[in-house]
Each structure stands twice: as C-alpha cells, then as structure tokens.
Amino acid sequence: MQSLVDFLNGIIWSPVLIYLCLGAGLFYSITTRFVQLRHFREMWRLLLSGKSSAQGISSFQALAVSLSGRVGTGNIAGVAAAIGFGGPGAVFWMWVVAFLGAATAYSESALAQIYKEEDEDGQFRGGPAYYIEKAMGQKWYAWIFAIATIFACGVLLPGVQSNSIGNAVEAAFGPGQMIETTIGTISLAKIVTGTFVSIILAFIIFGGVKRIANFTQVVVPFMALAYIVVAFIIILLNINMVPSIFMMILGDAFTPMAGVGAAIGWGVKRGVYSNEAGQGTGPHAAAAADVQHPAQQGLVQSFSIYIDTLLVCSATAFMILITGAYNVHGGAEGVFLVQNLAADIGANGPVFTQMAIESAMPGIGKPFIAFALFFFAFTTILAYYYIAETNIAYIRRSMKLPGMMFVLKIILTVAVFYGTVKTANLAWAMGDVGVGLMAWLNIVGILIIFFLSKPALKALKDYENQQQAGVKDFTFDPVKLGIKNATYWEKKLHGKVETEQVADDAEPVKTTI
C-alpha cells in the first residue's frame, strides 16, 4: 500500500505542481498589484466587522473555519518534515509560498463569494465546484473536483490529522498496554485517543455548520495564541541565537544542504499543505460568510495565510532550529546530513517539535504539544468535514441520493479513528495524494477562469472604486461588471432595488425577492 501511494505522489507532486503553485501565486500577486500588501489595513478592519445571519456566518467565523483547516498538523508536524527532509532552507520557501499564496487565497475566496448559492436548507454554499461550473461553464470538471474533494477531505486528510494526535499522546504519556487487533498491534493510548476524538467529532458534526463555526471561533484564536506565546518565550530565552537562525534559513535556501530540489520541493509542498492557498479548501468557508461585497471575504481569507505560515509555522521552525531538535535526511536510508537526534526518530510527526519545547521547558514539551495538536488537528478535521459536506451539497443539486450526509459523517468518523492508530508515513502519504489532486484541479481552474472573464479582479477593482468614493455600505452588481451567473448577488441587488422603490411610497412595505 505504501509503495502504491508513494508512486501516486511521485506523479501528482512532480516539479510541475510545485512550480504551478509558486507561479499561480506570483501571477495573482502581479495582476492584483500585490493585494496582500496594499490592503493589509483593510484586512484588519474587515476581520473585526460583520455579523452572522440566518443564511451565513460572519467574516470572523468564516476566517476561524478556514483557519481551522489551515492551522493543523502541518504547522507542527509538517514544518518538522520540511526541515527533516529539505533542511532549514525549506522554511524560507514556506515563507515564499505563503506570501505569494496570499494573493491566490484572495482570488479563489472572492470567486467563492461571487458564485455562492443558498441551498435547500437556506445556508450559503460555495467553493471551487460552484465557481468552476458557473465561471468556466464546465460541469464535468466541477464534478471531478467535487468527487476528488469528498474523497480527500472525507477519507484521506482526516487520518493525517488524527494520526498526529495519536502519536503526540503516545509520545507524551506512553503507549500503555499493547493490544492485538485485526489491523495489527496497537497501543492502548492510541485506541483510547481515537475513541475519544471520534465521539467528540460526531457530537459536533451532527450539529451542522453553525455549531462548527461557533466552536472554531473560540478554539482557533485560543490555540494559535497559546502556541505562539510558548514559542515566543523559547525565542526570548535564546534571543541571541535569532540572527544566526535567520542566516541559517536564508543561507540554506540558496545553497541547500539537502539539494535545491529537496529544499524547494519540501518547502512548497508543506507550505501548500499548511496554508492551503490554491488547494481549494479555504473557498468553502469563504462562501459561507455573509458580507456586503465578495472582495471583502477575499481579503479576510488572504490575511489567514499570514496567520498560518508567517506566525504559527515560523514559531515551530524557530523552536526546532534554536534548540537543534532535528535531523536532516540525506536521501538514502539511514543517511543524515545533520543528525542531532537518534536515527530512529522520524521527521513525519510532531516529535521534533515536542523535543524542542521539552529541551527548553523540561516536563512541558510533550504534554503541551499533545494538547496543542489535539486542538489544531481536531479543528482541522471539522473544517475537512464541512468541505466534504459542501461538495456533497453541490452533487445533490443534480443527483438526489438520500442519506449522503449521514454516510459522510459515519465514514469520516471511522477514518479519524483508523488514522489515529495507523503509521505516520502512510497517513501523510495518503494526505499528500488528496492535497495534490485538489491543488491540481483548483489552480488550473482559477487560472482558466481568470483568462475567461477575470471576475475576482473585477470585484477587487469595483471594491477599490467604492472605497475611493467613500462608500459606507458596499454593493456588488455583477451584471454591471460583466460577470455572468452570479445569481445570488443578482437576486440580492434586485431585492434591494425593490425595497428602495417601495420605501418612497406613503406607506412603505419592504419586500425582498
């Protein structure tokens, strides 16, 4: 099984995809005139404004849901893997893909807002499948993305997150009794952890998107802040080493000990895995937000890339590099370019990060990372469920199959338990297949959409024009901008026009169409 998954990854994660991710980010940065820099202050303003409604969640809740997908094991275990296989220089390439990816995140999230719909339950739905169908006019391509995403987010990716939870708990508290099962010998710690996580997960996902949003808007800021505070303390205790660590990262980025391909490849792969820009996951939460203008949520989602990579991932990298709690693999089995730790400590897991904190704060590192990883990974699993659910909702527009949502909840819960007890290498490799498939389909899709009609760019220019005019209540008229099939916004604008017309009468009666 491992060899088959590795073979698929070799095809999917070829250098073509790596440079496509970087190229798409650079392209959108240039065409939007570096929106991720120009509108940084506006991102902050929008982040703290807006309210939820019966149809949608607030901008901050949407940010929390998307951050729950972005801030996961990739920030703890993924950074360790990037350093372990690509060397310290891989961190620089994670920064590059984050900075460029912020422009990609704006574009795909604005598209999700432009082409969102209200489903049969009155909830906002949207994402790549919706904008591929409506902006590209290729329903077959949208279906391929939806099916691939359901498989990736409903089956493959949850196992990566829960696997890191199980490994972290086992490392922190010990394996306990070893138990023989039909899938091999498993530690009691992993069985108990898998059972606990599965029960809590089922309770939340059976409560719907509102429960997910309410949970993540509290947990995500708390867990990210706590993690960054611990990292900041370790950095302060070793502040004299920070300049040399920066020089190590920058120097190894261009003369990498692990080779140019390894440094860039692992940096970009784990960068995309962590911040998810271009992958197509973030737009699902972006579409659920109730905002005045599509560009607003695009800007908020762009800001989430900074939080994920430039704050949380960098915190992990500096802790590992400052404490020297890492090895750098040389490519061949058992060969190391740098070996600071025992040879049998794998890079595909949270162990580097646990040992880094443990060395700086004895007795704290292992349980703290187990605790942090539980919340990081658990909220990411919730985001994956919501993404898979949204794509099932997309399919149900054309094919009414009863019980699809219920089946998804059961399968995802089982996948989480299974992922908790299986080996890390297989879990990460299967997750890479899912991420790679989605990234290919989404990036190609948003680039084609840009050349067809440039809807995200038109929305940005329209928003900027209204800003310059001093508008307080923003509006979005897709017909005026030459954007077709943005049916929700056409309907919303038409309803507003009707309201204003009736309000001029002697006895105004508000109506919304």
Short mmCIF file of C-alpha atoms in Angstrom, two decimals:
data_model
loop_
_atom_site.label_atom_id
_atom_site.label_comp_id
_atom_site.label_asym_id
_atom_site.label_seq_id
_atom_site.Cartn_x
_atom_site.Cartn_y
_atom_site.Cartn_z
CA MET A 1 0.00 0.00 0.00
CA GLN A 2 2.79 2.41 0.95
CA SER A 3 4.61 1.80 -2.36
CA LEU A 4 1.43 2.46 -4.39
CA VAL A 5 0.71 5.70 -2.53
CA ASP A 6 4.34 6.82 -2.93
CA PHE A 7 4.13 6.12 -6.67
CA LEU A 8 0.98 8.26 -6.98
CA ASN A 9 2.64 11.05 -5.01
CA GLY A 10 5.62 10.94 -7.35
CA ILE A 11 3.27 11.70 -10.23
CA ILE A 12 0.97 14.20 -8.51
CA TRP A 13 3.71 16.11 -6.67
CA SER A 14 6.02 16.36 -9.66
CA PRO A 15 8.04 19.58 -10.04
CA VAL A 16 5.28 20.80 -12.37
CA LEU A 17 2.79 21.16 -9.49
CA ILE A 18 5.37 22.75 -7.21
CA TYR A 19 6.18 25.45 -9.75
CA LEU A 20 2.50 25.78 -10.67
CA CYS A 21 1.73 26.69 -7.03
CA LEU A 22 4.52 29.27 -6.98
CA GLY A 23 3.67 30.52 -10.47
CA ALA A 24 -0.02 30.97 -9.69
CA GLY A 25 0.81 32.95 -6.56
CA LEU A 26 3.23 35.17 -8.46
CA PHE A 27 0.72 35.65 -11.28
CA TYR A 28 -2.09 36.72 -8.94
CA SER A 29 0.28 38.91 -6.94
CA ILE A 30 1.20 40.83 -10.10
CA THR A 31 -2.31 41.03 -11.58
CA THR A 32 -3.81 42.26 -8.28
CA ARG A 33 -0.86 44.63 -7.79
CA PHE A 34 0.11 42.73 -4.64
CA VAL A 35 -3.26 42.90 -2.95
CA GLN A 36 -1.77 41.08 0.05
CA LEU A 37 0.33 44.18 0.82
CA ARG A 38 -1.84 47.07 -0.41
CA HIS A 39 -4.91 46.11 1.60
CA PHE A 40 -3.30 44.87 4.79
CA ARG A 41 -5.04 47.52 6.94
CA GLU A 42 -8.37 46.79 5.28
CA MET A 43 -7.96 43.11 6.14
CA TRP A 44 -7.75 44.04 9.83
CA ARG A 45 -10.82 46.27 9.61
CA LEU A 46 -12.89 43.63 7.85
CA LEU A 47 -11.75 40.92 10.21
CA LEU A 48 -13.40 42.65 13.15
CA SER A 49 -16.56 43.75 11.34
CA GLY A 50 -19.59 41.93 10.06
CA LYS A 51 -22.22 39.74 11.69
CA SER A 52 -23.67 36.34 11.05
CA SER A 53 -27.15 35.84 9.62
CA ALA A 54 -29.68 33.07 9.16
CA GLN A 55 -28.06 32.19 5.82
CA GLY A 56 -24.40 32.69 6.65
CA ILE A 57 -21.68 33.15 9.22
CA SER A 58 -19.68 36.30 10.00
CA SER A 59 -16.36 37.18 8.35
CA PHE A 60 -14.54 36.30 11.55
CA GLN A 61 -16.36 32.96 11.85
CA ALA A 62 -15.53 32.18 8.23
CA LEU A 63 -11.90 33.08 8.95
CA ALA A 64 -11.97 30.80 12.00
CA VAL A 65 -13.43 27.90 10.00
CA SER A 66 -10.88 28.33 7.21
CA LEU A 67 -8.05 28.82 9.74
CA SER A 68 -9.14 25.63 11.45
CA GLY A 69 -8.37 23.96 8.13
CA ARG A 70 -5.13 25.85 7.58
CA VAL A 71 -3.77 25.70 11.15
CA GLY A 72 -3.35 21.98 11.74
CA THR A 73 -0.69 19.32 11.96
CA GLY A 74 1.09 20.96 9.03
CA ASN A 75 2.07 23.75 11.42
CA ILE A 76 3.67 21.36 13.92
CA ALA A 77 4.46 18.05 12.20
CA GLY A 78 4.58 19.45 8.65
CA VAL A 79 7.23 22.06 9.45
CA ALA A 80 9.30 19.35 11.14
CA ALA A 81 9.03 17.21 7.99
CA ALA A 82 10.07 20.14 5.78
CA ILE A 83 13.20 20.69 7.88
CA GLY A 84 13.87 16.97 8.27
CA PHE A 85 13.84 16.26 4.53
CA GLY A 86 14.59 19.66 2.97
CA GLY A 87 16.89 21.25 5.53
CA PRO A 88 16.49 24.66 7.24
CA GLY A 89 16.23 26.35 3.81
CA ALA A 90 12.82 24.73 3.30
CA VAL A 91 11.44 27.23 5.85
CA PHE A 92 12.34 30.12 3.51
CA TRP A 93 10.39 28.50 0.68
CA MET A 94 7.44 28.04 3.01
CA TRP A 95 7.56 31.82 3.57
CA VAL A 96 7.72 32.47 -0.18
CA VAL A 97 4.75 30.24 -0.97
CA ALA A 98 2.80 31.88 1.88
CA PHE A 99 3.46 35.44 0.68
CA LEU A 100 2.58 34.62 -2.93
CA GLY A 101 -0.22 32.30 -1.85
CA ALA A 102 -1.97 35.15 -0.04
CA ALA A 103 -2.85 36.62 -3.46
CA THR A 104 -4.09 33.21 -4.64
CA ALA A 105 -6.19 32.95 -1.46
CA TYR A 106 -7.80 36.32 -2.23
CA SER A 107 -8.68 35.24 -5.77
CA GLU A 108 -10.16 31.83 -5.00
CA SER A 109 -12.10 33.11 -1.97
CA ALA A 110 -13.51 36.09 -3.91
CA LEU A 111 -14.60 33.65 -6.61
CA ALA A 112 -16.33 31.53 -3.97
CA GLN A 113 -18.26 34.59 -2.76
CA ILE A 114 -19.18 35.74 -6.27
CA TYR A 115 -20.67 32.39 -7.28
CA LYS A 116 -22.12 31.23 -3.94
CA GLU A 117 -25.68 29.93 -3.62
CA GLU A 118 -28.32 29.38 -0.98
CA ASP A 119 -29.01 25.66 -0.65
CA GLU A 120 -32.32 23.96 0.06
CA ASP A 121 -31.79 24.50 3.81
CA GLY A 122 -31.23 28.25 3.34
CA GLN A 123 -27.46 28.06 4.03
CA PHE A 124 -24.78 29.69 1.89
CA ARG A 125 -22.78 27.18 -0.12
CA GLY A 126 -19.89 27.70 -2.50
CA GLY A 127 -16.39 26.70 -3.44
CA PRO A 128 -14.37 25.52 -6.43
CA ALA A 129 -17.04 23.15 -7.74
CA TYR A 130 -19.56 26.01 -7.84
CA TYR A 131 -17.28 28.59 -9.48
CA ILE A 132 -15.83 26.07 -11.93
CA GLU A 133 -19.34 25.25 -13.15
CA LYS A 134 -20.57 28.84 -13.27
CA ALA A 135 -17.48 30.73 -14.43
CA MET A 136 -15.89 28.06 -16.65
CA GLY A 137 -19.14 26.50 -17.80
CA GLN A 138 -17.61 23.03 -17.36
CA LYS A 139 -19.89 20.99 -15.13
CA TRP A 140 -17.95 17.76 -15.72
CA TYR A 141 -14.77 19.39 -14.39
CA ALA A 142 -16.68 20.70 -11.37
CA TRP A 143 -17.94 17.18 -10.67
CA ILE A 144 -14.42 15.77 -10.82
CA PHE A 145 -13.29 18.36 -8.27
CA ALA A 146 -16.29 17.67 -6.01
CA ILE A 147 -15.73 13.90 -6.05
CA ALA A 148 -11.97 14.26 -5.51
CA THR A 149 -12.59 16.67 -2.63
CA ILE A 150 -15.15 14.43 -0.94
CA PHE A 151 -12.66 11.56 -1.14
CA ALA A 152 -9.72 13.71 0.02
CA CYS A 153 -11.45 15.62 2.84
CA GLY A 154 -13.86 12.89 3.87
CA VAL A 155 -11.43 9.93 3.85
CA LEU A 156 -7.74 10.75 3.32
CA LEU A 157 -6.92 14.04 5.06
CA PRO A 158 -8.72 13.44 8.40
CA GLY A 159 -6.43 10.47 9.01
CA VAL A 160 -3.34 12.71 8.76
CA GLN A 161 -4.67 14.99 11.48
CA SER A 162 -5.84 12.26 13.85
CA ASN A 163 -2.62 10.30 13.31
CA SER A 164 -0.62 13.21 14.71
CA ILE A 165 -2.94 13.40 17.72
CA GLY A 166 -2.38 9.70 18.45
CA ASN A 167 1.38 9.94 18.03
CA ALA A 168 1.62 13.02 20.23
CA VAL A 169 -0.46 11.46 23.03
CA GLU A 170 1.60 8.26 22.87
CA ALA A 171 4.86 10.23 23.00
CA ALA A 172 3.63 12.37 25.91
CA PHE A 173 2.05 9.74 28.13
CA GLY A 174 3.45 6.44 26.89
CA PRO A 175 1.86 3.69 24.77
CA GLY A 176 0.38 1.76 27.69
CA GLN A 177 -0.71 -1.79 27.08
CA MET A 178 -0.23 -3.18 23.55
CA ILE A 179 -3.36 -4.80 22.12
CA GLU A 180 -3.65 -7.24 19.21
CA THR A 181 -6.32 -6.18 16.67
CA THR A 182 -7.32 -7.15 13.15
CA ILE A 183 -5.24 -4.24 11.78
CA GLY A 184 -2.15 -5.05 13.83
CA THR A 185 -0.75 -4.44 17.30
CA ILE A 186 -1.91 -1.06 18.61
CA SER A 187 -1.15 0.74 21.84
CA LEU A 188 -3.97 1.28 24.31
CA ALA A 189 -3.15 5.02 24.31
CA LYS A 190 -3.97 5.30 20.59
CA ILE A 191 -7.17 3.26 20.92
CA VAL A 192 -8.43 5.42 23.79
CA THR A 193 -7.40 8.62 21.95
CA GLY A 194 -9.07 7.52 18.71
CA THR A 195 -12.28 6.64 20.52
CA PHE A 196 -12.38 9.95 22.42
CA VAL A 197 -11.69 12.07 19.32
CA SER A 198 -14.31 10.18 17.27
CA ILE A 199 -17.04 10.67 19.90
CA ILE A 200 -16.40 14.43 20.27
CA LEU A 201 -16.20 14.81 16.49
CA ALA A 202 -19.54 13.06 15.94
CA PHE A 203 -21.23 15.31 18.51
CA ILE A 204 -20.11 18.47 16.70
CA ILE A 205 -20.55 17.48 13.04
CA PHE A 206 -24.07 16.22 13.63
CA GLY A 207 -24.84 19.76 14.84
CA GLY A 208 -24.21 21.40 11.45
CA VAL A 209 -22.12 24.32 10.19
CA LYS A 210 -23.32 26.77 12.85
CA ARG A 211 -22.04 24.51 15.62
CA ILE A 212 -18.74 24.08 13.76
CA ALA A 213 -18.39 27.86 13.32
CA ASN A 214 -19.25 28.59 16.96
CA PHE A 215 -16.72 26.02 18.17
CA THR A 216 -13.88 27.11 15.90
CA GLN A 217 -14.27 30.86 16.51
CA VAL A 218 -13.47 30.24 20.19
CA VAL A 219 -10.91 27.45 19.91
CA VAL A 220 -8.83 28.59 16.91
CA PRO A 221 -7.73 32.01 18.28
CA PHE A 222 -7.06 30.49 21.70
CA MET A 223 -4.94 27.59 20.46
CA ALA A 224 -2.96 29.71 17.99
CA LEU A 225 -2.24 32.39 20.60
CA ALA A 226 -1.19 29.86 23.27
CA TYR A 227 1.15 28.13 20.84
CA ILE A 228 2.73 31.39 19.68
CA VAL A 229 3.21 32.56 23.30
CA VAL A 230 5.14 29.38 24.17
CA ALA A 231 7.25 29.76 21.01
CA PHE A 232 7.88 33.43 21.81
CA ILE A 233 9.08 32.52 25.31
CA ILE A 234 11.55 29.99 23.90
CA ILE A 235 12.76 32.52 21.32
CA LEU A 236 13.19 35.20 24.02
CA LEU A 237 15.19 32.77 26.16
CA ASN A 238 17.50 32.29 23.18
CA ILE A 239 17.24 35.75 21.62
CA ASN A 240 20.98 35.87 20.92
CA MET A 241 20.57 32.93 18.51
CA VAL A 242 17.83 34.52 16.37
CA PRO A 243 20.16 36.35 13.91
CA SER A 244 22.15 33.17 13.29
CA ILE A 245 18.94 31.17 12.75
CA PHE A 246 17.78 33.72 10.16
CA MET A 247 21.13 33.45 8.42
CA MET A 248 20.93 29.65 8.54
CA ILE A 249 17.48 29.67 6.89
CA LEU A 250 18.44 32.22 4.22
CA GLY A 251 21.82 30.64 3.52
CA ASP A 252 20.42 27.14 3.22
CA ALA A 253 17.61 28.36 0.97
CA PHE A 254 20.04 29.15 -1.86
CA THR A 255 22.87 26.71 -1.12
CA PRO A 256 20.78 23.92 0.42
CA MET A 257 22.49 21.05 2.18
CA ALA A 258 19.70 18.71 1.07
CA GLY A 259 19.81 19.92 -2.55
CA VAL A 260 17.84 22.60 -4.38
CA GLY A 261 15.04 20.21 -5.30
CA ALA A 262 14.63 18.95 -1.73
CA ALA A 263 14.62 22.41 -0.14
CA ILE A 264 12.18 23.99 -2.60
CA GLY A 265 10.11 20.82 -3.02
CA TRP A 266 9.58 20.17 0.68
CA GLY A 267 9.17 23.87 1.46
CA VAL A 268 6.49 24.35 -1.20
CA LYS A 269 4.76 21.02 -0.53
CA ARG A 270 4.48 21.59 3.21
CA GLY A 271 3.73 25.28 2.62
CA VAL A 272 0.79 24.42 0.37
CA TYR A 273 -0.26 21.66 2.77
CA SER A 274 -0.20 24.09 5.70
CA ASN A 275 -1.63 27.35 4.32
CA GLU A 276 -3.76 25.63 1.64
CA ALA A 277 -3.57 28.60 -0.73
CA GLY A 278 -4.60 27.35 -4.16
CA GLN A 279 -5.61 23.99 -2.79
CA GLY A 280 -9.30 24.85 -2.92
CA THR A 281 -10.23 24.22 0.71
CA GLY A 282 -10.39 27.83 2.00
CA PRO A 283 -13.02 28.99 -0.52
CA HIS A 284 -15.67 26.70 1.01
CA ALA A 285 -15.65 28.60 4.31
CA ALA A 286 -15.26 31.92 2.49
CA ALA A 287 -18.50 31.30 0.59
CA ALA A 288 -20.40 30.75 3.85
CA ALA A 289 -19.75 34.30 5.07
CA ASP A 290 -22.46 36.95 4.89
CA VAL A 291 -20.68 40.05 3.55
CA GLN A 292 -21.59 43.20 1.61
CA HIS A 293 -19.10 42.59 -1.21
CA PRO A 294 -17.22 39.46 -2.44
CA ALA A 295 -13.84 41.22 -2.28
CA GLN A 296 -14.21 41.68 1.47
CA GLN A 297 -14.09 37.97 2.27
CA GLY A 298 -11.32 37.51 -0.28
CA LEU A 299 -9.21 39.99 1.71
CA VAL A 300 -10.04 38.33 5.04
CA GLN A 301 -9.02 34.92 3.69
CA SER A 302 -5.82 36.40 2.31
CA PHE A 303 -4.93 37.52 5.83
CA SER A 304 -5.37 33.97 7.13
CA ILE A 305 -2.27 32.88 5.18
CA TYR A 306 -0.15 35.30 7.22
CA ILE A 307 -1.52 33.90 10.48
CA ASP A 308 -0.94 30.32 9.41
CA THR A 309 2.56 30.42 7.92
CA LEU A 310 4.29 33.64 8.91
CA LEU A 311 3.21 33.29 12.55
CA VAL A 312 2.42 29.69 13.51
CA CYS A 313 4.72 27.82 11.09
CA SER A 314 7.58 30.24 11.77
CA ALA A 315 7.10 29.75 15.50
CA THR A 316 7.55 26.00 15.05
CA ALA A 317 10.57 26.39 12.78
CA PHE A 318 12.39 28.74 15.15
CA MET A 319 11.76 26.49 18.15
CA ILE A 320 13.17 23.47 16.30
CA LEU A 321 16.19 25.26 14.87
CA ILE A 322 17.07 27.20 18.04
CA THR A 323 17.06 24.05 20.17
CA GLY A 324 18.70 21.89 17.47
CA ALA A 325 15.94 19.28 17.84
CA TYR A 326 16.09 17.98 14.27
CA ASN A 327 17.84 15.71 11.80
CA VAL A 328 18.21 16.31 8.06
CA HIS A 329 17.89 13.16 5.97
CA GLY A 330 20.38 12.67 3.16
CA GLY A 331 18.05 10.82 0.82
CA ALA A 332 19.34 7.27 1.32
CA GLU A 333 18.01 5.13 4.15
CA GLY A 334 19.90 5.79 7.37
CA VAL A 335 22.00 8.61 5.87
CA PHE A 336 21.84 12.01 7.57
CA LEU A 337 23.29 15.36 6.53
CA VAL A 338 22.63 16.62 10.05
CA GLN A 339 21.99 14.28 12.97
CA ASN A 340 21.26 15.90 16.31
CA LEU A 341 18.81 13.23 17.45
CA ALA A 342 18.56 9.46 17.43
CA ALA A 343 18.35 7.92 13.96
CA ASP A 344 15.04 6.18 14.64
CA ILE A 345 13.17 9.45 15.33
CA GLY A 346 11.01 10.07 12.27
CA ALA A 347 10.53 13.51 10.74
CA ASN A 348 6.92 12.80 9.69
CA GLY A 349 5.43 13.59 13.07
CA PRO A 350 5.39 16.03 15.99
CA VAL A 351 8.45 14.57 17.74
CA PHE A 352 10.90 17.31 16.62
CA THR A 353 8.59 20.00 17.99
CA GLN A 354 7.90 18.10 21.21
CA MET A 355 11.63 17.64 21.83
CA ALA A 356 12.32 21.31 21.04
CA ILE A 357 9.88 22.53 23.70
CA GLU A 358 10.94 19.78 26.09
CA SER A 359 14.59 20.83 25.86
CA ALA A 360 13.71 24.46 26.59
CA MET A 361 10.96 23.75 29.16
CA PRO A 362 11.57 20.33 30.72
CA GLY A 363 8.40 18.47 31.60
CA ILE A 364 6.21 20.73 29.46
CA GLY A 365 7.06 19.97 25.83
CA LYS A 366 5.49 16.57 25.26
CA PRO A 367 2.15 17.13 27.03
CA PHE A 368 1.86 20.70 25.67
CA ILE A 369 2.29 19.55 22.06
CA ALA A 370 -0.14 16.69 22.64
CA PHE A 371 -2.65 19.23 23.93
CA ALA A 372 -1.95 21.74 21.12
CA LEU A 373 -2.06 19.08 18.43
CA PHE A 374 -5.40 17.85 19.69
CA PHE A 375 -6.97 21.26 19.13
CA PHE A 376 -5.02 22.05 15.96
CA ALA A 377 -5.84 18.72 14.35
CA PHE A 378 -9.37 18.42 15.70
CA THR A 379 -10.50 21.79 14.35
CA THR A 380 -8.87 20.90 11.01
CA ILE A 381 -10.92 17.69 10.88
CA LEU A 382 -14.04 19.81 11.44
CA ALA A 383 -13.04 22.02 8.51
CA TYR A 384 -12.48 18.94 6.34
CA TYR A 385 -15.94 17.68 7.21
CA TYR A 386 -17.52 20.99 6.26
CA ILE A 387 -15.64 21.00 2.93
CA ALA A 388 -16.74 17.44 2.11
CA GLU A 389 -20.31 18.29 3.16
CA THR A 390 -20.35 21.33 0.85
CA ASN A 391 -19.29 19.22 -2.12
CA ILE A 392 -21.96 16.65 -1.36
CA ALA A 393 -24.44 19.56 -1.29
CA TYR A 394 -23.12 20.51 -4.73
CA ILE A 395 -23.72 17.00 -6.08
CA ARG A 396 -27.21 16.89 -4.53
CA ARG A 397 -28.20 19.82 -6.75
CA SER A 398 -28.22 17.34 -9.64
CA MET A 399 -28.46 13.93 -8.00
CA LYS A 400 -30.80 13.36 -5.08
CA LEU A 401 -29.36 10.46 -3.08
CA PRO A 402 -30.92 10.17 0.38
CA GLY A 403 -28.64 9.80 3.38
CA MET A 404 -25.45 11.10 1.71
CA MET A 405 -24.66 13.50 4.55
CA PHE A 406 -25.23 10.81 7.16
CA VAL A 407 -22.97 8.37 5.33
CA LEU A 408 -20.25 11.05 5.10
CA LYS A 409 -20.38 11.63 8.87
CA ILE A 410 -20.01 7.91 9.57
CA ILE A 411 -17.17 7.40 7.07
CA LEU A 412 -15.25 10.44 8.29
CA THR A 413 -15.60 9.36 11.92
CA VAL A 414 -14.30 5.87 11.07
CA ALA A 415 -11.44 7.37 9.02
CA VAL A 416 -10.44 9.52 12.00
CA PHE A 417 -10.30 6.50 14.32
CA TYR A 418 -8.38 4.45 11.76
CA GLY A 419 -5.93 7.28 11.11
CA THR A 420 -5.22 7.66 14.82
CA VAL A 421 -3.87 4.10 15.12
CA LYS A 422 -2.01 3.71 11.79
CA THR A 423 1.61 4.55 10.95
CA ALA A 424 2.54 8.15 10.23
CA ASN A 425 4.27 7.61 6.88
CA LEU A 426 1.21 6.05 5.25
CA ALA A 427 -1.16 8.65 6.71
CA TRP A 428 0.94 11.57 5.48
CA ALA A 429 1.48 9.98 2.05
CA MET A 430 -2.28 9.45 1.59
CA GLY A 431 -2.92 13.01 2.70
CA ASP A 432 -0.41 14.24 0.12
CA VAL A 433 -2.38 12.44 -2.62
CA GLY A 434 -5.58 14.23 -1.55
CA VAL A 435 -3.95 17.67 -1.28
CA GLY A 436 -2.17 17.26 -4.62
CA LEU A 437 -5.31 16.24 -6.52
CA MET A 438 -7.27 19.21 -5.20
CA ALA A 439 -4.43 21.63 -5.87
CA TRP A 440 -4.06 20.50 -9.50
CA LEU A 441 -7.77 20.77 -10.23
CA ASN A 442 -8.31 24.09 -8.42
CA ILE A 443 -5.24 26.01 -9.63
CA VAL A 444 -5.83 25.05 -13.26
CA GLY A 445 -9.48 26.05 -12.79
CA ILE A 446 -8.87 29.51 -11.30
CA LEU A 447 -6.25 30.32 -13.94
CA ILE A 448 -8.65 29.40 -16.77
CA ILE A 449 -11.40 31.46 -15.11
CA PHE A 450 -9.08 34.46 -14.92
CA PHE A 451 -8.34 34.36 -18.64
CA LEU A 452 -12.01 33.83 -19.48
CA SER A 453 -13.57 36.73 -17.54
CA LYS A 454 -11.34 37.95 -14.63
CA PRO A 455 -14.24 38.02 -12.10
CA ALA A 456 -12.06 38.20 -8.94
CA LEU A 457 -10.02 41.06 -10.39
CA LYS A 458 -13.17 42.93 -11.48
CA ALA A 459 -14.59 42.53 -7.96
CA LEU A 460 -11.38 43.92 -6.43
CA LYS A 461 -11.37 46.98 -8.71
CA ASP A 462 -15.06 47.59 -8.01
CA TYR A 463 -14.43 47.42 -4.26
CA GLU A 464 -11.49 49.81 -4.53
CA ASN A 465 -13.59 52.27 -6.56
CA GLN A 466 -16.28 52.25 -3.87
CA GLN A 467 -13.61 52.74 -1.19
CA GLN A 468 -12.27 55.79 -3.01
CA ALA A 469 -15.80 57.17 -3.32
CA GLY A 470 -16.17 56.97 0.47
CA VAL A 471 -18.98 54.39 0.39
CA LYS A 472 -20.05 53.07 3.81
CA ASP A 473 -22.46 50.34 2.67
CA PHE A 474 -20.88 48.45 -0.21
CA THR A 475 -22.89 46.87 -3.03
CA PHE A 476 -21.97 44.39 -5.73
CA ASP A 477 -23.59 44.44 -9.16
CA PRO A 478 -22.20 41.52 -11.21
CA VAL A 479 -24.22 42.42 -14.33
CA LYS A 480 -22.73 45.91 -14.41
CA LEU A 481 -19.25 44.40 -14.13
CA GLY A 482 -19.91 41.88 -16.90
CA ILE A 483 -19.86 38.88 -14.55
CA LYS A 484 -22.34 36.18 -15.54
CA ASN A 485 -24.07 33.52 -13.43
CA ALA A 486 -23.55 35.30 -10.09
CA THR A 487 -27.21 34.54 -9.36
CA TYR A 488 -27.17 35.16 -5.60
CA TRP A 489 -25.80 38.70 -5.97
CA GLU A 490 -28.16 39.49 -8.84
CA LYS A 491 -31.04 38.37 -6.67
CA LYS A 492 -29.78 40.32 -3.65
CA LEU A 493 -29.31 43.53 -5.63
CA HIS A 494 -32.73 43.20 -7.25
CA GLY A 495 -34.28 42.73 -3.81
CA LYS A 496 -32.56 45.90 -2.56
CA VAL A 497 -33.81 47.91 -5.54
CA GLU A 498 -37.35 46.72 -4.85
CA THR A 499 -37.01 47.73 -1.18
CA GLU A 500 -35.85 51.25 -2.05
CA GLN A 501 -38.61 51.73 -4.62
CA VAL A 502 -41.37 50.74 -2.21
CA ALA A 503 -39.86 52.89 0.55
CA ASP A 504 -40.71 56.02 -1.50
CA ASP A 505 -44.43 55.27 -1.15
CA ALA A 506 -46.63 56.81 1.51
CA GLU A 507 -46.87 53.52 3.41
CA PRO A 508 -43.59 51.67 2.73
CA VAL A 509 -43.59 47.90 2.79
CA LYS A 510 -40.19 46.19 2.50
CA THR A 511 -40.01 43.23 0.17
CA THR A 512 -37.03 41.10 -0.77
CA ILE A 513 -37.05 38.96 -3.86
#
